[in-house]
Coordinates of C-alpha atoms in Angstrom, one line a residue:
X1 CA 108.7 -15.6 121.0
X2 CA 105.5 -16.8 118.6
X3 CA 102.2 -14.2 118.8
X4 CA 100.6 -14.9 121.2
X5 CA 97.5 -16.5 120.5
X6 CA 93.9 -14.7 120.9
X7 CA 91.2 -17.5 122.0
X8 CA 87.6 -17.4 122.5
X9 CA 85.7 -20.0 125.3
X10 CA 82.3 -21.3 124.5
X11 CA 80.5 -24.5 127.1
X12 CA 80.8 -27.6 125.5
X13 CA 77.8 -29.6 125.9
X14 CA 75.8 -29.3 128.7
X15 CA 76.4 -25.5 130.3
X16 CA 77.8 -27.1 133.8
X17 CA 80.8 -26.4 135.6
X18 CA 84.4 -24.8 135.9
X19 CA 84.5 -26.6 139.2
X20 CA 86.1 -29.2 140.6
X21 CA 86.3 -32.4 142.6
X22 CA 84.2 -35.6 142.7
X23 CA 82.7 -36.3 139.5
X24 CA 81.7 -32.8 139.7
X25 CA 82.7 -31.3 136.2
X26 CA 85.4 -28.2 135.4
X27 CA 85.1 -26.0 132.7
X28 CA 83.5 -27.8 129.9
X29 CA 84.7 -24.9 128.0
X30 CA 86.2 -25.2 124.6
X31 CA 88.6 -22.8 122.8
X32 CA 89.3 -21.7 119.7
X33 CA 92.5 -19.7 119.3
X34 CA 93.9 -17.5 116.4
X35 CA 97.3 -16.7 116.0
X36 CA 98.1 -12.6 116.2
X37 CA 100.2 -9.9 117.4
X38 CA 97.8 -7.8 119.2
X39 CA 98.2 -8.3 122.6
X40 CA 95.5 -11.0 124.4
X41 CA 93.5 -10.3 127.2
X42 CA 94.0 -12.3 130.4
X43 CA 90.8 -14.3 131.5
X44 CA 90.8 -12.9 134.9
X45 CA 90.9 -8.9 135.8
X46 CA 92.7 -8.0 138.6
X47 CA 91.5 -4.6 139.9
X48 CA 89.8 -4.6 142.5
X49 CA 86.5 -2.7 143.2
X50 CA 86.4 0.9 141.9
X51 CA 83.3 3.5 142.8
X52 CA 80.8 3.8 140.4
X53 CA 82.0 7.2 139.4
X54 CA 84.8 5.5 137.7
X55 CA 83.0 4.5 134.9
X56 CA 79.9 5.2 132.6
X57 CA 77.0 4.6 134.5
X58 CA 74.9 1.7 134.6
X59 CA 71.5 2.0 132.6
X60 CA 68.3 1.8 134.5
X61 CA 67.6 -2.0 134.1
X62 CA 71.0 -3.2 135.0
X63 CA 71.0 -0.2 138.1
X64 CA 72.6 -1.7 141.4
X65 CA 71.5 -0.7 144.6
X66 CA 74.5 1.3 146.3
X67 CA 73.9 -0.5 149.9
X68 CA 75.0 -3.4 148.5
X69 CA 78.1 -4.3 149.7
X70 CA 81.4 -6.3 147.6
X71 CA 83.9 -8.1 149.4
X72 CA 85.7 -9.0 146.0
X73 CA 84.8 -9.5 142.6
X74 CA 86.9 -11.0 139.6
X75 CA 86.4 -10.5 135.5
X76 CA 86.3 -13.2 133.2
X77 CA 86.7 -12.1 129.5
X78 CA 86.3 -14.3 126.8
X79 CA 87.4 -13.4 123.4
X80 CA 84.2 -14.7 121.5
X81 CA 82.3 -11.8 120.3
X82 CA 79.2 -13.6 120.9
X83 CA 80.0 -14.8 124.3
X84 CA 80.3 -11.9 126.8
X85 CA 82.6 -11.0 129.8
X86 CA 81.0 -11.3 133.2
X87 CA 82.2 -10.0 136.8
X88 CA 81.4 -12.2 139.4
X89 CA 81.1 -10.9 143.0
X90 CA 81.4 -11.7 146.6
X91 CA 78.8 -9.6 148.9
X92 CA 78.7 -11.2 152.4
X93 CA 78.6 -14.8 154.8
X94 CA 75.5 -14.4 156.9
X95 CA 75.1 -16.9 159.8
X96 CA 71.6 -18.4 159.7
X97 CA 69.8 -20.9 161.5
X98 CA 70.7 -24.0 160.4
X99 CA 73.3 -23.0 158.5
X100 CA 75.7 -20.0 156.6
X101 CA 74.5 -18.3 153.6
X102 CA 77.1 -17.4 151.0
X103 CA 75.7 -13.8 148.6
X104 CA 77.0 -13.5 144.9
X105 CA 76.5 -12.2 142.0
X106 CA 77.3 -12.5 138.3
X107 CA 76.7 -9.8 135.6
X108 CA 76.9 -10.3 132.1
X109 CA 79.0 -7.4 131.0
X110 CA 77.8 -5.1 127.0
X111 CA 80.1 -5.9 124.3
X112 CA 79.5 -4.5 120.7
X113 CA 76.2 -5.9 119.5
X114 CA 74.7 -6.7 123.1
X115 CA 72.5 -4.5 124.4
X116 CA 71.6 -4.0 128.0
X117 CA 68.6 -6.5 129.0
X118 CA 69.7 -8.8 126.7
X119 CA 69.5 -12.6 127.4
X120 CA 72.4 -14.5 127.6
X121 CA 73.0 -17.6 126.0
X122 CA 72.4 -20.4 128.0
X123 CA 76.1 -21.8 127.0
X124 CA 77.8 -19.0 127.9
X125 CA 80.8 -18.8 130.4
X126 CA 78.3 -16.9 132.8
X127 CA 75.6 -19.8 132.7
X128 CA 78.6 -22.5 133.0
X129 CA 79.7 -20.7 136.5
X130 CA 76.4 -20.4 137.9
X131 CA 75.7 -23.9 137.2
X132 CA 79.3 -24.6 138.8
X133 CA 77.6 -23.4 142.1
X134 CA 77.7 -26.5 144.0
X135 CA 81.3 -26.9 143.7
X136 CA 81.8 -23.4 145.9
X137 CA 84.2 -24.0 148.9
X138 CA 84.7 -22.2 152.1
X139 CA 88.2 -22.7 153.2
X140 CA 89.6 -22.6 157.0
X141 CA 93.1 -22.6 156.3
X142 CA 93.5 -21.8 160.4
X143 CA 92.0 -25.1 160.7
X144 CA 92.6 -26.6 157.8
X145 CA 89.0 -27.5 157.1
X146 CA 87.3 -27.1 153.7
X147 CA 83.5 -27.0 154.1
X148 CA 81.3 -27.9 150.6
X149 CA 77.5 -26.6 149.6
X150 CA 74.6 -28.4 151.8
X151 CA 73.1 -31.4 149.9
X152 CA 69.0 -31.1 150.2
X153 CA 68.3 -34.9 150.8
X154 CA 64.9 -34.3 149.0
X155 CA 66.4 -33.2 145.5
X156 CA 69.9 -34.5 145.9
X157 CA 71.3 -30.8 144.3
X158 CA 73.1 -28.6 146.2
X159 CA 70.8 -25.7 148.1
X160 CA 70.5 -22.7 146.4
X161 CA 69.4 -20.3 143.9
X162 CA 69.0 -19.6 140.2
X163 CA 68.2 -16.8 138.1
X164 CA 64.8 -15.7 137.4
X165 CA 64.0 -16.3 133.8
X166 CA 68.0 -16.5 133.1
X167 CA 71.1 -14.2 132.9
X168 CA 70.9 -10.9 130.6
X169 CA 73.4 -8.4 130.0
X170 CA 74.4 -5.7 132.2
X171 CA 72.3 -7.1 135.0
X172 CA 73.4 -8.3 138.1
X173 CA 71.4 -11.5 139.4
X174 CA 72.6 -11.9 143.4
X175 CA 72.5 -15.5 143.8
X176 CA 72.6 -17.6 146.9
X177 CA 74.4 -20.7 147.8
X178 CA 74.1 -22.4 151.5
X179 CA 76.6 -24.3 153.3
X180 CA 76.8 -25.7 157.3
X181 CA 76.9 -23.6 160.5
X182 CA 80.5 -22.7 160.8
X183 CA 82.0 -22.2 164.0
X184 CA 80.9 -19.9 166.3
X185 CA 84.8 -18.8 166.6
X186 CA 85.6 -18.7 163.1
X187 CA 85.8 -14.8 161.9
X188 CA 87.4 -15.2 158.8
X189 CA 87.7 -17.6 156.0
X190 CA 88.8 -17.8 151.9
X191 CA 85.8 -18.9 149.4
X192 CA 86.9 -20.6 146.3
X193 CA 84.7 -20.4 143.2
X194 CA 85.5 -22.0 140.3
X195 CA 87.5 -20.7 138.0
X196 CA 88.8 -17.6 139.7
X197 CA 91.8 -16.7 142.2
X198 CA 90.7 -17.4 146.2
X199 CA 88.7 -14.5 147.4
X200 CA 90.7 -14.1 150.8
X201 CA 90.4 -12.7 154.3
X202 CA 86.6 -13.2 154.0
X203 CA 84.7 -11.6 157.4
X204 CA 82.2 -13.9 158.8
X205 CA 80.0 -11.8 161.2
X206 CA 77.7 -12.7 163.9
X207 CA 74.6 -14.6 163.4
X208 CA 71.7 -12.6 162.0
X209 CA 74.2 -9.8 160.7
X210 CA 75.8 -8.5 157.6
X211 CA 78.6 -6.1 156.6
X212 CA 77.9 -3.1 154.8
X213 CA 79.6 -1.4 152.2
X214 CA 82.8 0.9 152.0
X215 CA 81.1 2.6 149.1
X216 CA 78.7 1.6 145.7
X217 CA 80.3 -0.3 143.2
X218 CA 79.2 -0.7 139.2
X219 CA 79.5 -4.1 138.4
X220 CA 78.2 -3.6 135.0
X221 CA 81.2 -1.3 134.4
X222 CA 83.8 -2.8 131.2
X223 CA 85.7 -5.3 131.6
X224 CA 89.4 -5.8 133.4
X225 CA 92.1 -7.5 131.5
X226 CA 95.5 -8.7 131.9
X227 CA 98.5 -10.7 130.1
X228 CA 101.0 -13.0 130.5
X229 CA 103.7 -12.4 132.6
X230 CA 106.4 -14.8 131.8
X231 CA 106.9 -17.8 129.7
X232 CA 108.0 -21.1 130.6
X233 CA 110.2 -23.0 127.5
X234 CA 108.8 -25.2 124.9
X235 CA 108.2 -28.8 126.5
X236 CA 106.8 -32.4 125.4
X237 CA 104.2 -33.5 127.7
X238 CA 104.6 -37.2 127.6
X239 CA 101.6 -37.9 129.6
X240 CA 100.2 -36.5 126.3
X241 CA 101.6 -38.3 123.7
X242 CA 104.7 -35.9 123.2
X243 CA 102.6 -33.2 122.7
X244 CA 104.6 -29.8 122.8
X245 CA 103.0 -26.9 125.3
X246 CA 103.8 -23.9 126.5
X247 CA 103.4 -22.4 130.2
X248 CA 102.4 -18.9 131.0
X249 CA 102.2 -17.0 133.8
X250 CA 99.4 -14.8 134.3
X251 CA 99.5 -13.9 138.4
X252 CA 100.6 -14.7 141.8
X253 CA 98.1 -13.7 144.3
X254 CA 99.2 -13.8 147.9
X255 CA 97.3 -13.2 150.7
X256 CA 97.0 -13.6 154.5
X257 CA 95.5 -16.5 154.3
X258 CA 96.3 -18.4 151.2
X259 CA 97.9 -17.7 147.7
X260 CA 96.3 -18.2 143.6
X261 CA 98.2 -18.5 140.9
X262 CA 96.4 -17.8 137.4
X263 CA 98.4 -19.8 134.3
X264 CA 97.5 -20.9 131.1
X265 CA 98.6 -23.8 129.2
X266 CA 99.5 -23.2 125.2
X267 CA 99.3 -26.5 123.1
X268 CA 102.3 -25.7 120.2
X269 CA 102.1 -29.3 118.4
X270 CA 98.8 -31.5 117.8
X271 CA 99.2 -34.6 120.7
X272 CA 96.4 -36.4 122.8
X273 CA 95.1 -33.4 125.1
X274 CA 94.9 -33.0 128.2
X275 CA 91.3 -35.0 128.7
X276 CA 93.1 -38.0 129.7
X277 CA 96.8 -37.1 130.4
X278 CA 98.3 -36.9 134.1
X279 CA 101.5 -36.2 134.9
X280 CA 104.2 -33.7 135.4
X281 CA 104.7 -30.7 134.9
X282 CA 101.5 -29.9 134.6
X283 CA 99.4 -32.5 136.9
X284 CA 101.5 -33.8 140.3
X285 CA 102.4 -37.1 140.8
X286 CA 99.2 -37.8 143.3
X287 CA 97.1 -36.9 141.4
X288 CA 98.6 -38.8 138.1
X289 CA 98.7 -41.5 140.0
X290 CA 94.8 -41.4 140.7
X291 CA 94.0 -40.7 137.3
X292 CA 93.6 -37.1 137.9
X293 CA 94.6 -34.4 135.1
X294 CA 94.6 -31.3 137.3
X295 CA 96.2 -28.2 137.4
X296 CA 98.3 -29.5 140.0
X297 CA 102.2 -30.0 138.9
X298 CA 103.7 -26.3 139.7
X299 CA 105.6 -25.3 142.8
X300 CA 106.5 -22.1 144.3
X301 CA 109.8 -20.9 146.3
X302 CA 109.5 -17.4 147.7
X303 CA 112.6 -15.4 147.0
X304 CA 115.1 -16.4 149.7
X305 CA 113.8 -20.4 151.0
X306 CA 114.6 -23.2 149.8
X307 CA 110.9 -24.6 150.8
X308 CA 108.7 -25.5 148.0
X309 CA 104.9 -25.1 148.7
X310 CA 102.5 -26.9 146.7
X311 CA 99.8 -27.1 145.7
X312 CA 97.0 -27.7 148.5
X313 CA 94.6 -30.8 148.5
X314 CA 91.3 -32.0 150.2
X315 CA 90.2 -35.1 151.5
X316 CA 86.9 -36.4 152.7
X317 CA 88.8 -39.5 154.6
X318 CA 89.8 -40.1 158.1
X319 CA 93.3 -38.6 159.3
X320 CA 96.1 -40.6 157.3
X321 CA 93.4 -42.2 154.9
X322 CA 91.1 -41.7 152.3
X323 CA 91.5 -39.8 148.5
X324 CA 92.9 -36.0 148.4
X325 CA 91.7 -33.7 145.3
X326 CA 93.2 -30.8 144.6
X327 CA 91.7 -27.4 145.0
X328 CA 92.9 -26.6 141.3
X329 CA 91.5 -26.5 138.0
X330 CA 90.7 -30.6 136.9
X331 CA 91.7 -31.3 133.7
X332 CA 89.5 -34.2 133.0
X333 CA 86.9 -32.5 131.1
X334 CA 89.5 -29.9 129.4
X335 CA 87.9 -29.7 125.7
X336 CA 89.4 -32.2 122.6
X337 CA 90.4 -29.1 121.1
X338 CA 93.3 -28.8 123.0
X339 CA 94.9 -31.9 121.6
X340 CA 95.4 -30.0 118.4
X341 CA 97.9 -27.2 117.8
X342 CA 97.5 -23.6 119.0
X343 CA 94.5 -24.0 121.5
X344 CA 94.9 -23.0 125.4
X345 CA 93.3 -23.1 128.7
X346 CA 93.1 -20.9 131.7
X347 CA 93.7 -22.2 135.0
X348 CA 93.9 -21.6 138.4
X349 CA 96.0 -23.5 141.4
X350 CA 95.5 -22.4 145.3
X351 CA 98.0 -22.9 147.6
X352 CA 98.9 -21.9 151.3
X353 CA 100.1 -18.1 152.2
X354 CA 103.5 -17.4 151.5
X355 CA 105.6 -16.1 154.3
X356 CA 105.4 -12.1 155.2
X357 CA 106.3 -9.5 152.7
X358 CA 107.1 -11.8 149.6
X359 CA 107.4 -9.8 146.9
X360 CA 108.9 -12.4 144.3
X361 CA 109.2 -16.4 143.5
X362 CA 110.2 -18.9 141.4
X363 CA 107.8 -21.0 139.9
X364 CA 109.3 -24.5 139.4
X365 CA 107.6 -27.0 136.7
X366 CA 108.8 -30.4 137.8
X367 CA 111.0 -31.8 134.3
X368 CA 111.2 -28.7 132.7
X369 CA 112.7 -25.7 135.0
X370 CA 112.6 -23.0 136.7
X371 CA 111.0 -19.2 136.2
X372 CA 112.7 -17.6 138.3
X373 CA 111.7 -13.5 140.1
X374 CA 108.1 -13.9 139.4
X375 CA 106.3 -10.6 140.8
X376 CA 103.6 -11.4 143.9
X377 CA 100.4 -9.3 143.7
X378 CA 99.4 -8.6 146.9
X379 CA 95.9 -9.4 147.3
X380 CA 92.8 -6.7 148.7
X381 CA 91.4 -8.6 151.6
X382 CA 87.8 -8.6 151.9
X383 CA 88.1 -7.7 155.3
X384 CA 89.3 -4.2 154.0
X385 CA 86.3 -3.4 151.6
X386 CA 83.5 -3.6 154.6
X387 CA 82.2 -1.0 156.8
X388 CA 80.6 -1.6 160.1
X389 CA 77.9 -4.8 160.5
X390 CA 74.0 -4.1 160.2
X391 CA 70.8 -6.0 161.3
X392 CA 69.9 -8.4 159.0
X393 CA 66.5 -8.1 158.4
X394 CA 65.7 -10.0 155.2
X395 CA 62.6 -12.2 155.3
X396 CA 62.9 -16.1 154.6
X397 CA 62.2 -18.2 150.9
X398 CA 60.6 -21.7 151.8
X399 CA 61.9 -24.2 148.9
X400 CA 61.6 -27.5 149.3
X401 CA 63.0 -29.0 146.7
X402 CA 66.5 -26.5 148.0
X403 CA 66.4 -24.1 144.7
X404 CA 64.3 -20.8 145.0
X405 CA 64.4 -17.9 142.1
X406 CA 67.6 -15.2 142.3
X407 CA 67.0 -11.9 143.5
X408 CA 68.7 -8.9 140.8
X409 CA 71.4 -6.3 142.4
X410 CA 68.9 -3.6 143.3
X411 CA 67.6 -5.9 146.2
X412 CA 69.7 -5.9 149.1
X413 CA 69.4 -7.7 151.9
X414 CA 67.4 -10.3 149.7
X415 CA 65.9 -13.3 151.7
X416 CA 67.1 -16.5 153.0
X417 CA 66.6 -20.0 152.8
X418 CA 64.0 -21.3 156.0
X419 CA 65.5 -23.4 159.1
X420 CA 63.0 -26.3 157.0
X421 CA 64.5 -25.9 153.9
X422 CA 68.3 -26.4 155.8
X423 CA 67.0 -28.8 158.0
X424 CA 66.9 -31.2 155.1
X425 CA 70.0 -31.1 154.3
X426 CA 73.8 -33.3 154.5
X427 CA 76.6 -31.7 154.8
X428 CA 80.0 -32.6 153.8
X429 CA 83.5 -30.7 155.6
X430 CA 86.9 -32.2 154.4
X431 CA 90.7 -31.7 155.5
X432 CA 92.5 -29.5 154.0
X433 CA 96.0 -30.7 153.3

């Protein structure tokens, strides 16, 4: 097998999204790879939470309060010295009137020649996912309903907030985004950001409470990593041009309630990219056949079926009717640099749960074959990594316009959007096929 390559992301252009669906940009991030032997990071950490005695401290400015609770949080790690990691975090739903009110958080992690405070570079991977916000999706797979950010029909953007005065390293700014009153039934649900594996098994509690914490967490602690798992064989992509690519596994992650898969695609040959290309293995034949390059072609058989589960879609169209996107990474926008040899992407594909107690599957790419015993990672639900529910007792931001300033990590409960500001608001809930 080659060395395996070491790549650095950077935001193309304007710092917008890793998101997807409806003319709603993912990932304008750009790559530049190097061939070496040294091992390569994964994009996305897997470890879950740890107590803040696990690591060195945070310093003073970047200090998180320990009541703040986190259902989840993932690790991005880009190789590019001047572009730092980040951990982004889930902290609670709260039910509000007019609406439910999703808390998270990113923080800039320190890397050699970064000092805490900081500011981060407004094209960074951390400004490219806050700026993703509005493509955030809280999915019912129960129900199979996917419910989208509220629309303020003042500003047209999505409601929620942004930093104060930017990101900076080793702080944590706890940012808002609002969606639609969710059923008063509904206890539990996944939330899909962009860019990272489903956080799963999410609690929603009763309006005008939160969950607490199991225990204080340091977000600004270094960085998780993780590699490739297995290899798919060489193969020409002809919706490319004959371009030659690679496919590597990074992680199944199977939970309760749905399943991620983290892969990365390895150009080996110069071609035509992936901007424009749709097809299989890489992009299913649906979405091809809209004009879709997504991260949609792979398959999964859990050890012992015969059942292939795919990849799952959502459609804003009556029953039988209408378009379906995927909830995957979209292609579209995948950088020009990945038409030319030794360049990658990282991508992620969500799918339903697989059946009880899987512990291995085959991932099938449609043309080229089968990787077969393909460890599952059992996922932490969120559910597990909450303590009892408290009184909410924030205050309320009026905004408007739907954007109010970001609270930092040592303000916990911070406030939330007014009944006005939600009032003026349209809100879009698709199917989820």
């Amino acid at each position: 097998m080659p060395s395996r390559p070491r790549c650095s992301w950077q935001v193309a252009g304007r710092a917008i999204t890793s998101g997807l669906i409806l003319g709603l940009v993912l990932g304008l991030l750009t790559t530049a790879c190097t061939w070496g032997s040294a091992p390569e990071p994964g994009l996305f950490g897997r470890n879950q939470p740890s107590s803040a005695g696990s690591g060195p401290p945070s310093p003073p400015i970047g200090r998180v309060n320990p009541d703040l609770p986190v259902l989840g949080e993932r690790t991005l790690t880009p190789d590019r010295v001047d572009d730092p990691p980040l951990r982004v975090a889930l902290h609670a739903l709260r039910r509000t009137p007019g609406g439910t009110l999703l808390d998270w958080s990113v923080t800039p992690l320190q890397v050699v020649g970064l000092r805490v405070g900081d500011p981060v570079d407004a094209h960074s991977t951390a400004a490219a996912l806050v700026a993703a916000a509005g493509t955030f999706r809280i999915i019912d797979g129960d129900r199979g309903t996917v419910y989208r950010p509220l629309i303020s029909t003042r500003s047209g953007r999505y409601v929620g907030s942004a930093p104060a005065g930017g990101l900076r390293i080793g702080v944590t700014s706890l940012l808002q985004i609002a969606f639609g009153a969710l059923p008063p039934t509904l206890h539990s649900v996944s939330v899909e950001l962009p860019g990272v594996e489903l956080f799963t098994d999410v609690p929603v509690p009763d309006p005008g409470r939160y969950f607490g914490p199991t225990r204080a967490v340091d977000l600004a602690r270094s960085p998780d990593v993780d590699e490739v798992i297995r290899w798919s064989p060489a193969f020409v992509y002809h919706a490319a041009g004959g371009q030659r690519f690679r496919i590597g596994i990074v992680a199944v992650e199977s939970a309760s309630d749905a399943t991620s898969i983290v892969w990365s695609i390895w150009s080996i040959t110069d071609g035509d990219g992936l901007r424009g290309a749709a097809g299989p293995p890489i992009t299913d034949r649906h979405d091809a056949l809209g004009h879709r390059s997504t991260a949609s072609g792979l398959r999964l058989i859990p050890a012992g079926s015969a059942r292939a589960i795919t990849v799952w879609h959502e459609s804003t169209g009556p029953e039988g009717g209408g378009d379906a996107f995927c909830l995957c990474t979209d292609l579209r926008t995948a950088p020009t640099d990945l038409s030319r040899a030794r360049r990658s992407i990282t991508v992620v594909s969500n799918l339903p749960p697989l059946p009880l107690r899987t512990q291995f599957v085959d991932v099938v790419l449609p043309g080229v074959g089968r990787m077969q015993h393909i460890p599952v990672s059992e996922s932490l639900d969120s559910s597990s990594q909450v303590a009892g529910a408290i009184q909410d007792v924030s205050g309320e931001v009026e905004a408007p316009s739907g954007r109010w300033e970001a609270a930092t990590g040592n303000t916990w409960p911070p406030p939330r959007p007014s009944r006005d500001v939600l009032r003026h608001t349209r809100e879009v809930v698709a199917r989820l096929d």
